[in-house]
């Protein structure tokens, strides 16, 4: 039996998700556990741990309420994979590498592994698919939090970090890294889900991602599925950090703290890459954030 755990802020969306699971999961037994977080506003790590503790089923699924399953009779497919002793988290988008450089679940487009439908703001459906063969699963390190299946035992060994993550960001990166140190995470190509909203990057997301690296994960990174040459590692570390800084520049993350990140990037690359680009972007955002 699978318990579906949702940190809900919309009863309508939670109901739609419940109906979708009912219509598509097949003969697999399940329990639907939405946690109404509209007024309590608990951090998502706390909600997930609280609900997982109450759930008594062997399998858990932590998922957002803005998704839907777009195939039939998929429950048995997921459970059969979760039964494998080395299986950690099963998700639908992630990366087979996590660099030491500060970065998100997706350090770069080069290393994204996907199998899901993304609904755009205009209502179009984009099939994000990295599977080029008949393979049903692709090994990964990081898993995006829109949908994560896991055995209860694995969650018990690697619970969500409520102390370091009291808000709504970073929980999926941290959880998947914890699990990846002991088990093999996978992106699922055998089941299709649809994601209705586009993710965004906030000041809190930037601060949380930096805190995760500095206070917890730096000693354990990088982690890779595939062996990479030293040249590839250096190149991709630079690109991942550059990508993160560009995201930070789109938020209201403090100017002085962003400048520290850029100086760190300059030292990392010996001023050879994107140095002027980042400086100009920093100056531009500085003027945009001034209260004149």
C-alpha atoms as an extended CHARMM CRD file, in Angstrom:
* protein
*
       292  EXT
         1         1  UNK       CA              0.0000000000        0.0000000000        0.0000000000  PROA      1               0.0000000000
         2         2  UNK       CA              1.1650000000        3.5240000000       -0.8330000000  PROA      2               0.0000000000
         3         3  UNK       CA              0.4120000000        6.5820000000        1.2970000000  PROA      3               0.0000000000
         4         4  UNK       CA              0.2840000000        9.7880000000       -0.7440000000  PROA      4               0.0000000000
         5         5  UNK       CA              1.3950000000       12.7350000000        1.4000000000  PROA      5               0.0000000000
         6         6  UNK       CA              0.5070000000       16.2440000000        0.2170000000  PROA      6               0.0000000000
         7         7  UNK       CA              1.2970000000       19.5610000000        1.8980000000  PROA      7               0.0000000000
         8         8  UNK       CA             -1.8960000000       21.2520000000        0.7220000000  PROA      8               0.0000000000
         9         9  UNK       CA             -2.8910000000       24.8880000000        0.4070000000  PROA      9               0.0000000000
        10        10  UNK       CA             -5.7730000000       24.2750000000       -2.0060000000  PROA      10              0.0000000000
        11        11  UNK       CA             -8.6200000000       21.8630000000       -1.1190000000  PROA      11              0.0000000000
        12        12  UNK       CA             -9.7900000000       21.9610000000       -4.7470000000  PROA      12              0.0000000000
        13        13  UNK       CA             -6.4170000000       20.8630000000       -6.0860000000  PROA      13              0.0000000000
        14        14  UNK       CA             -6.0970000000       18.1940000000       -3.4050000000  PROA      14              0.0000000000
        15        15  UNK       CA             -9.4880000000       16.7960000000       -4.3700000000  PROA      15              0.0000000000
        16        16  UNK       CA             -8.5530000000       16.7950000000       -8.0610000000  PROA      16              0.0000000000
        17        17  UNK       CA             -5.3330000000       14.9350000000       -7.2640000000  PROA      17              0.0000000000
        18        18  UNK       CA             -7.2040000000       12.3700000000       -5.1710000000  PROA      18              0.0000000000
        19        19  UNK       CA             -9.6660000000       11.7510000000       -8.0190000000  PROA      19              0.0000000000
        20        20  UNK       CA             -6.8000000000       11.4300000000      -10.4920000000  PROA      20              0.0000000000
        21        21  UNK       CA             -5.0180000000        8.8080000000       -8.3680000000  PROA      21              0.0000000000
        22        22  UNK       CA             -8.2780000000        6.9220000000       -7.8840000000  PROA      22              0.0000000000
        23        23  UNK       CA             -8.8540000000        6.8390000000      -11.6520000000  PROA      23              0.0000000000
        24        24  UNK       CA             -5.3310000000        5.8290000000      -12.6930000000  PROA      24              0.0000000000
        25        25  UNK       CA             -3.4640000000        3.8230000000      -10.0490000000  PROA      25              0.0000000000
        26        26  UNK       CA             -5.0920000000        0.4760000000      -10.8630000000  PROA      26              0.0000000000
        27        27  UNK       CA             -5.5100000000       -2.3060000000       -8.3070000000  PROA      27              0.0000000000
        28        28  UNK       CA             -2.8040000000       -1.0330000000       -5.9390000000  PROA      28              0.0000000000
        29        29  UNK       CA             -4.1200000000       -0.1590000000       -2.4990000000  PROA      29              0.0000000000
        30        30  UNK       CA             -3.4070000000        3.3410000000       -1.3090000000  PROA      30              0.0000000000
        31        31  UNK       CA             -4.1540000000        5.9850000000        1.2820000000  PROA      31              0.0000000000
        32        32  UNK       CA             -4.4400000000        9.6830000000        0.4710000000  PROA      32              0.0000000000
        33        33  UNK       CA             -3.1510000000       11.9770000000        3.2420000000  PROA      33              0.0000000000
        34        34  UNK       CA             -3.4870000000       15.7040000000        2.4600000000  PROA      34              0.0000000000
        35        35  UNK       CA             -2.2380000000       17.9960000000        5.2230000000  PROA      35              0.0000000000
        36        36  UNK       CA             -4.1500000000       21.2880000000        5.2650000000  PROA      36              0.0000000000
        37        37  UNK       CA             -1.3740000000       23.8450000000        5.6730000000  PROA      37              0.0000000000
        38        38  UNK       CA             -3.3370000000       26.9780000000        4.7600000000  PROA      38              0.0000000000
        39        39  UNK       CA             -3.3920000000       28.4350000000        8.2630000000  PROA      39              0.0000000000
        40        40  UNK       CA             -0.6910000000       26.4620000000       10.1090000000  PROA      40              0.0000000000
        41        41  UNK       CA              1.9860000000       27.3230000000        7.5320000000  PROA      41              0.0000000000
        42        42  UNK       CA              4.3520000000       24.6200000000        8.7790000000  PROA      42              0.0000000000
        43        43  UNK       CA              7.5760000000       24.0570000000        6.8820000000  PROA      43              0.0000000000
        44        44  UNK       CA              7.2610000000       21.3290000000        4.2810000000  PROA      44              0.0000000000
        45        45  UNK       CA              9.9630000000       19.1640000000        5.8820000000  PROA      45              0.0000000000
        46        46  UNK       CA              7.9890000000       19.1730000000        9.1390000000  PROA      46              0.0000000000
        47        47  UNK       CA              4.7240000000       18.3370000000        7.3500000000  PROA      47              0.0000000000
        48        48  UNK       CA              6.2950000000       15.4460000000        5.4490000000  PROA      48              0.0000000000
        49        49  UNK       CA              7.9220000000       13.9540000000        8.5320000000  PROA      49              0.0000000000
        50        50  UNK       CA              4.7580000000       14.3590000000       10.6050000000  PROA      50              0.0000000000
        51        51  UNK       CA              2.5670000000       12.6440000000        8.0070000000  PROA      51              0.0000000000
        52        52  UNK       CA              5.0990000000        9.9130000000        7.2150000000  PROA      52              0.0000000000
        53        53  UNK       CA              5.2970000000        9.1110000000       10.9200000000  PROA      53              0.0000000000
        54        54  UNK       CA              1.5150000000        8.6860000000       11.0270000000  PROA      54              0.0000000000
        55        55  UNK       CA              1.4270000000        6.6150000000        7.8500000000  PROA      55              0.0000000000
        56        56  UNK       CA              1.8010000000        2.9080000000        8.5390000000  PROA      56              0.0000000000
        57        57  UNK       CA              2.1680000000        1.7420000000        4.9470000000  PROA      57              0.0000000000
        58        58  UNK       CA              5.3070000000        0.2210000000        3.4810000000  PROA      58              0.0000000000
        59        59  UNK       CA              5.5310000000        2.7760000000        0.6600000000  PROA      59              0.0000000000
        60        60  UNK       CA              5.2730000000        6.5680000000        0.7040000000  PROA      60              0.0000000000
        61        61  UNK       CA              4.8280000000        9.2110000000       -1.9700000000  PROA      61              0.0000000000
        62        62  UNK       CA              5.6080000000       12.8610000000       -1.2170000000  PROA      62              0.0000000000
        63        63  UNK       CA              4.0150000000       14.9490000000       -3.9440000000  PROA      63              0.0000000000
        64        64  UNK       CA              2.7360000000       18.3870000000       -4.8800000000  PROA      64              0.0000000000
        65        65  UNK       CA             -0.9770000000       18.9290000000       -5.4380000000  PROA      65              0.0000000000
        66        66  UNK       CA             -0.4000000000       20.5030000000       -8.8730000000  PROA      66              0.0000000000
        67        67  UNK       CA              0.3920000000       17.2580000000      -10.6870000000  PROA      67              0.0000000000
        68        68  UNK       CA             -1.6330000000       14.4540000000      -12.3000000000  PROA      68              0.0000000000
        69        69  UNK       CA             -0.8010000000       10.9430000000      -13.4560000000  PROA      69              0.0000000000
        70        70  UNK       CA             -1.2650000000       10.5350000000      -17.2010000000  PROA      70              0.0000000000
        71        71  UNK       CA             -1.2680000000        6.7610000000      -17.6090000000  PROA      71              0.0000000000
        72        72  UNK       CA             -3.2580000000        3.8180000000      -16.2640000000  PROA      72              0.0000000000
        73        73  UNK       CA             -2.4660000000        1.0160000000      -13.8060000000  PROA      73              0.0000000000
        74        74  UNK       CA              0.8840000000        2.4650000000      -12.8000000000  PROA      74              0.0000000000
        75        75  UNK       CA              0.8070000000        1.5380000000       -9.1010000000  PROA      75              0.0000000000
        76        76  UNK       CA              2.2280000000       -1.9570000000       -9.5110000000  PROA      76              0.0000000000
        77        77  UNK       CA              4.9940000000       -0.6610000000      -11.7780000000  PROA      77              0.0000000000
        78        78  UNK       CA              6.2230000000        1.7340000000       -9.0860000000  PROA      78              0.0000000000
        79        79  UNK       CA              5.9610000000       -0.7880000000       -6.2490000000  PROA      79              0.0000000000
        80        80  UNK       CA              7.8820000000       -3.4540000000       -8.1660000000  PROA      80              0.0000000000
        81        81  UNK       CA             10.8090000000       -1.0440000000       -8.4990000000  PROA      81              0.0000000000
        82        82  UNK       CA             10.6170000000        0.1220000000       -4.8850000000  PROA      82              0.0000000000
        83        83  UNK       CA             10.8870000000       -3.5100000000       -3.7520000000  PROA      83              0.0000000000
        84        84  UNK       CA             14.4550000000       -3.6840000000       -5.0530000000  PROA      84              0.0000000000
        85        85  UNK       CA             16.7360000000       -3.5040000000       -1.9800000000  PROA      85              0.0000000000
        86        86  UNK       CA             19.0160000000       -0.8090000000       -3.4130000000  PROA      86              0.0000000000
        87        87  UNK       CA             16.1790000000        1.4350000000       -4.6350000000  PROA      87              0.0000000000
        88        88  UNK       CA             16.0280000000        4.8460000000       -2.9990000000  PROA      88              0.0000000000
        89        89  UNK       CA             13.7440000000        7.5670000000       -4.3830000000  PROA      89              0.0000000000
        90        90  UNK       CA             11.7940000000        7.3030000000       -7.6240000000  PROA      90              0.0000000000
        91        91  UNK       CA             11.0320000000       10.6680000000       -9.2320000000  PROA      91              0.0000000000
        92        92  UNK       CA             10.3840000000       12.2310000000      -12.6200000000  PROA      92              0.0000000000
        93        93  UNK       CA             13.0780000000       14.8690000000      -13.0490000000  PROA      93              0.0000000000
        94        94  UNK       CA             16.5390000000       15.2280000000      -11.5960000000  PROA      94              0.0000000000
        95        95  UNK       CA             20.2460000000       14.9290000000      -12.2900000000  PROA      95              0.0000000000
        96        96  UNK       CA             22.8620000000       12.1260000000      -12.2560000000  PROA      96              0.0000000000
        97        97  UNK       CA             25.4520000000       14.5470000000      -10.8480000000  PROA      97              0.0000000000
        98        98  UNK       CA             25.6210000000       16.9860000000       -7.9340000000  PROA      98              0.0000000000
        99        99  UNK       CA             28.6220000000       19.2430000000       -8.0210000000  PROA      99              0.0000000000
       100       100  UNK       CA             30.3190000000       20.8390000000       -5.0470000000  PROA      100             0.0000000000
       101       101  UNK       CA             29.5140000000       24.2410000000       -6.4930000000  PROA      101             0.0000000000
       102       102  UNK       CA             26.3170000000       25.7410000000       -5.1160000000  PROA      102             0.0000000000
       103       103  UNK       CA             23.5050000000       24.5960000000       -7.3760000000  PROA      103             0.0000000000
       104       104  UNK       CA             19.9590000000       23.2950000000       -7.3530000000  PROA      104             0.0000000000
       105       105  UNK       CA             18.4460000000       19.8740000000       -8.0820000000  PROA      105             0.0000000000
       106       106  UNK       CA             19.2360000000       20.6580000000      -11.7210000000  PROA      106             0.0000000000
       107       107  UNK       CA             22.8230000000       21.9800000000      -11.8520000000  PROA      107             0.0000000000
       108       108  UNK       CA             22.6260000000       22.5490000000      -15.6160000000  PROA      108             0.0000000000
       109       109  UNK       CA             20.5470000000       21.6990000000      -18.6690000000  PROA      109             0.0000000000
       110       110  UNK       CA             23.2900000000       19.3210000000      -19.7830000000  PROA      110             0.0000000000
       111       111  UNK       CA             22.6560000000       17.0360000000      -16.8130000000  PROA      111             0.0000000000
       112       112  UNK       CA             18.8590000000       17.0980000000      -16.6330000000  PROA      112             0.0000000000
       113       113  UNK       CA             17.0370000000       13.7650000000      -16.7940000000  PROA      113             0.0000000000
       114       114  UNK       CA             13.2760000000       14.1090000000      -17.2980000000  PROA      114             0.0000000000
       115       115  UNK       CA             10.1280000000       12.1630000000      -17.9880000000  PROA      115             0.0000000000
       116       116  UNK       CA              7.0290000000       14.2870000000      -17.4400000000  PROA      116             0.0000000000
       117       117  UNK       CA              4.6320000000       16.6790000000      -19.1450000000  PROA      117             0.0000000000
       118       118  UNK       CA              5.0580000000       20.3610000000      -18.2900000000  PROA      118             0.0000000000
       119       119  UNK       CA              2.0530000000       22.6380000000      -18.7050000000  PROA      119             0.0000000000
       120       120  UNK       CA              3.0760000000       26.1560000000      -19.7450000000  PROA      120             0.0000000000
       121       121  UNK       CA              1.4670000000       29.4340000000      -18.7050000000  PROA      121             0.0000000000
       122       122  UNK       CA             -0.2190000000       29.5170000000      -22.1180000000  PROA      122             0.0000000000
       123       123  UNK       CA             -1.7490000000       26.0810000000      -21.5270000000  PROA      123             0.0000000000
       124       124  UNK       CA              0.5350000000       24.1660000000      -23.8820000000  PROA      124             0.0000000000
       125       125  UNK       CA              1.8460000000       20.7250000000      -22.9590000000  PROA      125             0.0000000000
       126       126  UNK       CA              5.5930000000       20.0910000000      -23.3100000000  PROA      126             0.0000000000
       127       127  UNK       CA              6.7700000000       16.4970000000      -23.0450000000  PROA      127             0.0000000000
       128       128  UNK       CA             10.0720000000       16.6820000000      -21.1660000000  PROA      128             0.0000000000
       129       129  UNK       CA             11.6170000000       13.3290000000      -22.0330000000  PROA      129             0.0000000000
       130       130  UNK       CA             15.2700000000       12.2510000000      -21.7790000000  PROA      130             0.0000000000
       131       131  UNK       CA             14.6300000000        8.5660000000      -22.4460000000  PROA      131             0.0000000000
       132       132  UNK       CA             15.8490000000        7.5340000000      -25.9030000000  PROA      132             0.0000000000
       133       133  UNK       CA             15.4890000000        3.7660000000      -25.4760000000  PROA      133             0.0000000000
       134       134  UNK       CA             13.0620000000        1.3320000000      -23.8830000000  PROA      134             0.0000000000
       135       135  UNK       CA             14.7020000000        1.7570000000      -20.4770000000  PROA      135             0.0000000000
       136       136  UNK       CA             12.1630000000        2.2060000000      -17.6980000000  PROA      136             0.0000000000
       137       137  UNK       CA             14.4500000000        3.8760000000      -15.1500000000  PROA      137             0.0000000000
       138       138  UNK       CA             17.5410000000        6.0950000000      -15.2210000000  PROA      138             0.0000000000
       139       139  UNK       CA             19.8870000000        6.2370000000      -12.1840000000  PROA      139             0.0000000000
       140       140  UNK       CA             20.1260000000        9.7150000000      -10.6600000000  PROA      140             0.0000000000
       141       141  UNK       CA             21.5160000000       11.5610000000       -7.6510000000  PROA      141             0.0000000000
       142       142  UNK       CA             19.0960000000       14.4480000000       -7.1780000000  PROA      142             0.0000000000
       143       143  UNK       CA             15.3030000000       14.2570000000       -7.4970000000  PROA      143             0.0000000000
       144       144  UNK       CA             12.8680000000       17.1440000000       -7.8620000000  PROA      144             0.0000000000
       145       145  UNK       CA             10.2250000000       17.2790000000       -5.1440000000  PROA      145             0.0000000000
       146       146  UNK       CA              7.1240000000       17.4620000000       -7.3420000000  PROA      146             0.0000000000
       147       147  UNK       CA              6.7300000000       13.6820000000       -6.8820000000  PROA      147             0.0000000000
       148       148  UNK       CA              8.9560000000       11.3160000000       -4.8770000000  PROA      148             0.0000000000
       149       149  UNK       CA              8.1710000000        7.6570000000       -4.1890000000  PROA      149             0.0000000000
       150       150  UNK       CA             10.1830000000        5.8940000000       -1.4790000000  PROA      150             0.0000000000
       151       151  UNK       CA             10.0250000000        2.9410000000        0.8920000000  PROA      151             0.0000000000
       152       152  UNK       CA              9.0490000000        3.8610000000        4.4390000000  PROA      152             0.0000000000
       153       153  UNK       CA             12.2630000000        2.2570000000        5.6950000000  PROA      153             0.0000000000
       154       154  UNK       CA             14.3600000000        4.5700000000        3.5080000000  PROA      154             0.0000000000
       155       155  UNK       CA             12.5200000000        7.6460000000        4.8060000000  PROA      155             0.0000000000
       156       156  UNK       CA             13.0550000000        6.4370000000        8.4000000000  PROA      156             0.0000000000
       157       157  UNK       CA             16.7900000000        6.2160000000        7.7750000000  PROA      157             0.0000000000
       158       158  UNK       CA             16.8940000000        9.6080000000        5.9900000000  PROA      158             0.0000000000
       159       159  UNK       CA             14.0840000000       11.8310000000        7.3010000000  PROA      159             0.0000000000
       160       160  UNK       CA             13.5970000000       15.3820000000        6.0620000000  PROA      160             0.0000000000
       161       161  UNK       CA             15.8440000000       17.8870000000        7.8380000000  PROA      161             0.0000000000
       162       162  UNK       CA             13.4300000000       20.1030000000        9.7800000000  PROA      162             0.0000000000
       163       163  UNK       CA             16.1810000000       21.9140000000       11.6920000000  PROA      163             0.0000000000
       164       164  UNK       CA             18.0760000000       23.2000000000        8.6830000000  PROA      164             0.0000000000
       165       165  UNK       CA             14.9940000000       23.5570000000        6.4500000000  PROA      165             0.0000000000
       166       166  UNK       CA             12.1610000000       25.2670000000        8.3430000000  PROA      166             0.0000000000
       167       167  UNK       CA             10.5750000000       26.7050000000        5.1840000000  PROA      167             0.0000000000
       168       168  UNK       CA              9.4890000000       25.4670000000        1.7630000000  PROA      168             0.0000000000
       169       169  UNK       CA             12.7300000000       25.1740000000       -0.1990000000  PROA      169             0.0000000000
       170       170  UNK       CA             15.6610000000       22.7950000000       -0.4440000000  PROA      170             0.0000000000
       171       171  UNK       CA             13.8850000000       19.8130000000        1.0750000000  PROA      171             0.0000000000
       172       172  UNK       CA             14.0350000000       17.7730000000       -2.1510000000  PROA      172             0.0000000000
       173       173  UNK       CA             17.7130000000       18.4880000000       -2.8180000000  PROA      173             0.0000000000
       174       174  UNK       CA             18.6360000000       17.6010000000        0.7600000000  PROA      174             0.0000000000
       175       175  UNK       CA             16.4280000000       14.5030000000        0.9340000000  PROA      175             0.0000000000
       176       176  UNK       CA             17.6660000000       13.0730000000       -2.3560000000  PROA      176             0.0000000000
       177       177  UNK       CA             21.3060000000       13.6750000000       -1.4050000000  PROA      177             0.0000000000
       178       178  UNK       CA             20.7790000000       11.9480000000        1.9330000000  PROA      178             0.0000000000
       179       179  UNK       CA             19.2250000000        8.9360000000        0.2440000000  PROA      179             0.0000000000
       180       180  UNK       CA             21.7710000000        8.8830000000       -2.6070000000  PROA      180             0.0000000000
       181       181  UNK       CA             24.5980000000        8.2640000000       -0.1300000000  PROA      181             0.0000000000
       182       182  UNK       CA             23.0490000000        4.9000000000        0.7930000000  PROA      182             0.0000000000
       183       183  UNK       CA             20.7150000000        3.8960000000       -2.0610000000  PROA      183             0.0000000000
       184       184  UNK       CA             20.2350000000        4.3920000000       -5.7920000000  PROA      184             0.0000000000
       185       185  UNK       CA             17.7470000000        7.0610000000       -6.8160000000  PROA      185             0.0000000000
       186       186  UNK       CA             15.9310000000        6.8190000000      -10.1680000000  PROA      186             0.0000000000
       187       187  UNK       CA             14.0250000000        8.8680000000      -12.6910000000  PROA      187             0.0000000000
       188       188  UNK       CA             11.0210000000        6.8780000000      -13.8960000000  PROA      188             0.0000000000
       189       189  UNK       CA             10.4240000000        6.5050000000      -17.6240000000  PROA      189             0.0000000000
       190       190  UNK       CA              7.6620000000        3.9260000000      -17.2490000000  PROA      190             0.0000000000
       191       191  UNK       CA              5.0260000000        6.2380000000      -15.7350000000  PROA      191             0.0000000000
       192       192  UNK       CA              4.0570000000        9.6950000000      -16.9930000000  PROA      192             0.0000000000
       193       193  UNK       CA              2.9280000000       12.5900000000      -14.8230000000  PROA      193             0.0000000000
       194       194  UNK       CA              1.8890000000       16.1260000000      -15.7160000000  PROA      194             0.0000000000
       195       195  UNK       CA              3.0670000000       19.2020000000      -13.8200000000  PROA      195             0.0000000000
       196       196  UNK       CA              0.6950000000       22.1520000000      -14.0290000000  PROA      196             0.0000000000
       197       197  UNK       CA              2.8170000000       25.0110000000      -12.6710000000  PROA      197             0.0000000000
       198       198  UNK       CA              6.1710000000       26.5170000000      -13.5580000000  PROA      198             0.0000000000
       199       199  UNK       CA              8.7210000000       26.6740000000      -10.7540000000  PROA      199             0.0000000000
       200       200  UNK       CA             10.2160000000       29.9970000000       -9.6950000000  PROA      200             0.0000000000
       201       201  UNK       CA             13.3040000000       31.0770000000       -7.7920000000  PROA      201             0.0000000000
       202       202  UNK       CA             12.9420000000       33.3510000000       -4.7770000000  PROA      202             0.0000000000
       203       203  UNK       CA             15.2960000000       35.0940000000       -2.3740000000  PROA      203             0.0000000000
       204       204  UNK       CA             14.4630000000       32.4510000000        0.2360000000  PROA      204             0.0000000000
       205       205  UNK       CA             15.3180000000       29.6790000000       -2.2500000000  PROA      205             0.0000000000
       206       206  UNK       CA             18.7350000000       31.2440000000       -2.9000000000  PROA      206             0.0000000000
       207       207  UNK       CA             19.5030000000       31.6140000000        0.8120000000  PROA      207             0.0000000000
       208       208  UNK       CA             18.3500000000       28.0710000000        1.5890000000  PROA      208             0.0000000000
       209       209  UNK       CA             20.4190000000       26.5180000000       -1.2010000000  PROA      209             0.0000000000
       210       210  UNK       CA             23.5320000000       28.3480000000       -0.0100000000  PROA      210             0.0000000000
       211       211  UNK       CA             22.8970000000       27.2910000000        3.5850000000  PROA      211             0.0000000000
       212       212  UNK       CA             22.4860000000       23.6400000000        2.5590000000  PROA      212             0.0000000000
       213       213  UNK       CA             25.8700000000       23.6500000000        0.8520000000  PROA      213             0.0000000000
       214       214  UNK       CA             27.7910000000       25.6230000000        3.4590000000  PROA      214             0.0000000000
       215       215  UNK       CA             26.3720000000       24.0260000000        6.5830000000  PROA      215             0.0000000000
       216       216  UNK       CA             25.8280000000       20.4390000000        5.4800000000  PROA      216             0.0000000000
       217       217  UNK       CA             26.8190000000       19.1180000000        2.0720000000  PROA      217             0.0000000000
       218       218  UNK       CA             30.1990000000       20.5620000000        1.0710000000  PROA      218             0.0000000000
       219       219  UNK       CA             32.2020000000       17.7250000000        2.7430000000  PROA      219             0.0000000000
       220       220  UNK       CA             30.2880000000       15.0600000000        0.7890000000  PROA      220             0.0000000000
       221       221  UNK       CA             30.2250000000       16.5900000000       -2.6920000000  PROA      221             0.0000000000
       222       222  UNK       CA             30.5490000000       16.0240000000       -5.5860000000  PROA      222             0.0000000000
       223       223  UNK       CA             28.4350000000       12.9130000000       -6.1910000000  PROA      223             0.0000000000
       224       224  UNK       CA             28.2490000000       11.2830000000       -9.6220000000  PROA      224             0.0000000000
       225       225  UNK       CA             26.5460000000        8.3700000000      -11.3130000000  PROA      225             0.0000000000
       226       226  UNK       CA             28.9500000000        8.4360000000      -14.2540000000  PROA      226             0.0000000000
       227       227  UNK       CA             32.7240000000        8.7440000000      -14.1090000000  PROA      227             0.0000000000
       228       228  UNK       CA             33.9170000000       12.1320000000      -15.3580000000  PROA      228             0.0000000000
       229       229  UNK       CA             37.3340000000       13.4190000000      -16.3050000000  PROA      229             0.0000000000
       230       230  UNK       CA             38.9680000000       16.1050000000      -14.1920000000  PROA      230             0.0000000000
       231       231  UNK       CA             38.4900000000       18.5480000000      -17.0720000000  PROA      231             0.0000000000
       232       232  UNK       CA             34.7590000000       17.7680000000      -17.2620000000  PROA      232             0.0000000000
       233       233  UNK       CA             34.3550000000       18.1930000000      -13.5080000000  PROA      233             0.0000000000
       234       234  UNK       CA             36.0610000000       21.5940000000      -13.4860000000  PROA      234             0.0000000000
       235       235  UNK       CA             34.1110000000       22.8130000000      -16.5090000000  PROA      235             0.0000000000
       236       236  UNK       CA             30.7540000000       21.6690000000      -15.1830000000  PROA      236             0.0000000000
       237       237  UNK       CA             31.4370000000       22.9820000000      -11.6630000000  PROA      237             0.0000000000
       238       238  UNK       CA             32.0230000000       26.4170000000      -13.1860000000  PROA      238             0.0000000000
       239       239  UNK       CA             28.8820000000       26.2200000000      -15.3240000000  PROA      239             0.0000000000
       240       240  UNK       CA             26.7080000000       25.0560000000      -12.4160000000  PROA      240             0.0000000000
       241       241  UNK       CA             27.8480000000       27.8990000000      -10.1690000000  PROA      241             0.0000000000
       242       242  UNK       CA             27.4170000000       30.4670000000      -12.9580000000  PROA      242             0.0000000000
       243       243  UNK       CA             23.8750000000       29.2040000000      -13.5370000000  PROA      243             0.0000000000
       244       244  UNK       CA             23.1020000000       29.5430000000       -9.8010000000  PROA      244             0.0000000000
       245       245  UNK       CA             24.4610000000       33.0920000000       -9.5780000000  PROA      245             0.0000000000
       246       246  UNK       CA             22.3400000000       34.1420000000      -12.5670000000  PROA      246             0.0000000000
       247       247  UNK       CA             19.2660000000       32.8410000000      -10.7390000000  PROA      247             0.0000000000
       248       248  UNK       CA             20.2900000000       34.7120000000       -7.5930000000  PROA      248             0.0000000000
       249       249  UNK       CA             20.5800000000       37.9270000000       -9.6110000000  PROA      249             0.0000000000
       250       250  UNK       CA             16.9200000000       37.5910000000      -10.6300000000  PROA      250             0.0000000000
       251       251  UNK       CA             15.8190000000       37.7290000000       -6.9830000000  PROA      251             0.0000000000
       252       252  UNK       CA             16.1420000000       40.2690000000       -4.1810000000  PROA      252             0.0000000000
       253       253  UNK       CA             19.0110000000       38.3990000000       -2.5810000000  PROA      253             0.0000000000
       254       254  UNK       CA             21.1750000000       41.0410000000       -0.8160000000  PROA      254             0.0000000000
       255       255  UNK       CA             23.5700000000       42.8920000000       -3.1030000000  PROA      255             0.0000000000
       256       256  UNK       CA             26.5870000000       42.4050000000       -0.8320000000  PROA      256             0.0000000000
       257       257  UNK       CA             25.9700000000       38.6690000000       -0.5040000000  PROA      257             0.0000000000
       258       258  UNK       CA             25.5740000000       38.2920000000       -4.2670000000  PROA      258             0.0000000000
       259       259  UNK       CA             28.8550000000       40.1520000000       -4.7500000000  PROA      259             0.0000000000
       260       260  UNK       CA             30.5180000000       37.5780000000       -2.4570000000  PROA      260             0.0000000000
       261       261  UNK       CA             29.2170000000       34.7870000000       -4.7000000000  PROA      261             0.0000000000
       262       262  UNK       CA             30.5670000000       36.5220000000       -7.7930000000  PROA      262             0.0000000000
       263       263  UNK       CA             33.9860000000       36.9960000000       -6.1660000000  PROA      263             0.0000000000
       264       264  UNK       CA             33.9780000000       33.3070000000       -5.3130000000  PROA      264             0.0000000000
       265       265  UNK       CA             33.2100000000       32.5340000000       -8.9570000000  PROA      265             0.0000000000
       266       266  UNK       CA             36.0120000000       34.8330000000      -10.1230000000  PROA      266             0.0000000000
       267       267  UNK       CA             38.5040000000       33.0050000000       -7.8890000000  PROA      267             0.0000000000
       268       268  UNK       CA             37.2140000000       29.6490000000       -9.0930000000  PROA      268             0.0000000000
       269       269  UNK       CA             37.6450000000       30.5310000000      -12.7610000000  PROA      269             0.0000000000
       270       270  UNK       CA             40.6630000000       32.8630000000      -12.4600000000  PROA      270             0.0000000000
       271       271  UNK       CA             38.5730000000       35.5660000000      -14.1960000000  PROA      271             0.0000000000
       272       272  UNK       CA             38.5500000000       33.5760000000      -17.4290000000  PROA      272             0.0000000000
       273       273  UNK       CA             34.7960000000       33.0250000000      -17.8540000000  PROA      273             0.0000000000
       274       274  UNK       CA             31.7450000000       35.3080000000      -17.6940000000  PROA      274             0.0000000000
       275       275  UNK       CA             33.5040000000       37.7100000000      -15.3210000000  PROA      275             0.0000000000
       276       276  UNK       CA             32.4110000000       40.9130000000      -17.0600000000  PROA      276             0.0000000000
       277       277  UNK       CA             28.9190000000       39.5050000000      -17.7000000000  PROA      277             0.0000000000
       278       278  UNK       CA             28.2920000000       38.8780000000      -14.0040000000  PROA      278             0.0000000000
       279       279  UNK       CA             29.7240000000       42.2350000000      -12.9730000000  PROA      279             0.0000000000
       280       280  UNK       CA             27.4400000000       44.0870000000      -15.3910000000  PROA      280             0.0000000000
       281       281  UNK       CA             24.4340000000       42.0610000000      -14.2540000000  PROA      281             0.0000000000
       282       282  UNK       CA             25.2650000000       42.8280000000      -10.6330000000  PROA      282             0.0000000000
       283       283  UNK       CA             25.5130000000       46.5680000000      -11.3350000000  PROA      283             0.0000000000
       284       284  UNK       CA             22.2380000000       46.4510000000      -13.2420000000  PROA      284             0.0000000000
       285       285  UNK       CA             20.3580000000       44.6760000000      -10.4660000000  PROA      285             0.0000000000
       286       286  UNK       CA             21.8670000000       47.0290000000       -7.8970000000  PROA      286             0.0000000000
       287       287  UNK       CA             20.1860000000       49.9780000000       -9.6070000000  PROA      287             0.0000000000
       288       288  UNK       CA             16.9300000000       48.0790000000       -9.9560000000  PROA      288             0.0000000000
       289       289  UNK       CA             16.8320000000       47.3560000000       -6.2120000000  PROA      289             0.0000000000
       290       290  UNK       CA             17.6350000000       50.9200000000       -5.1240000000  PROA      290             0.0000000000
       291       291  UNK       CA             14.7470000000       52.8570000000       -3.6020000000  PROA      291             0.0000000000
       292       292  UNK       CA             14.9550000000       56.1780000000       -5.4140000000  PROA      292             0.0000000000
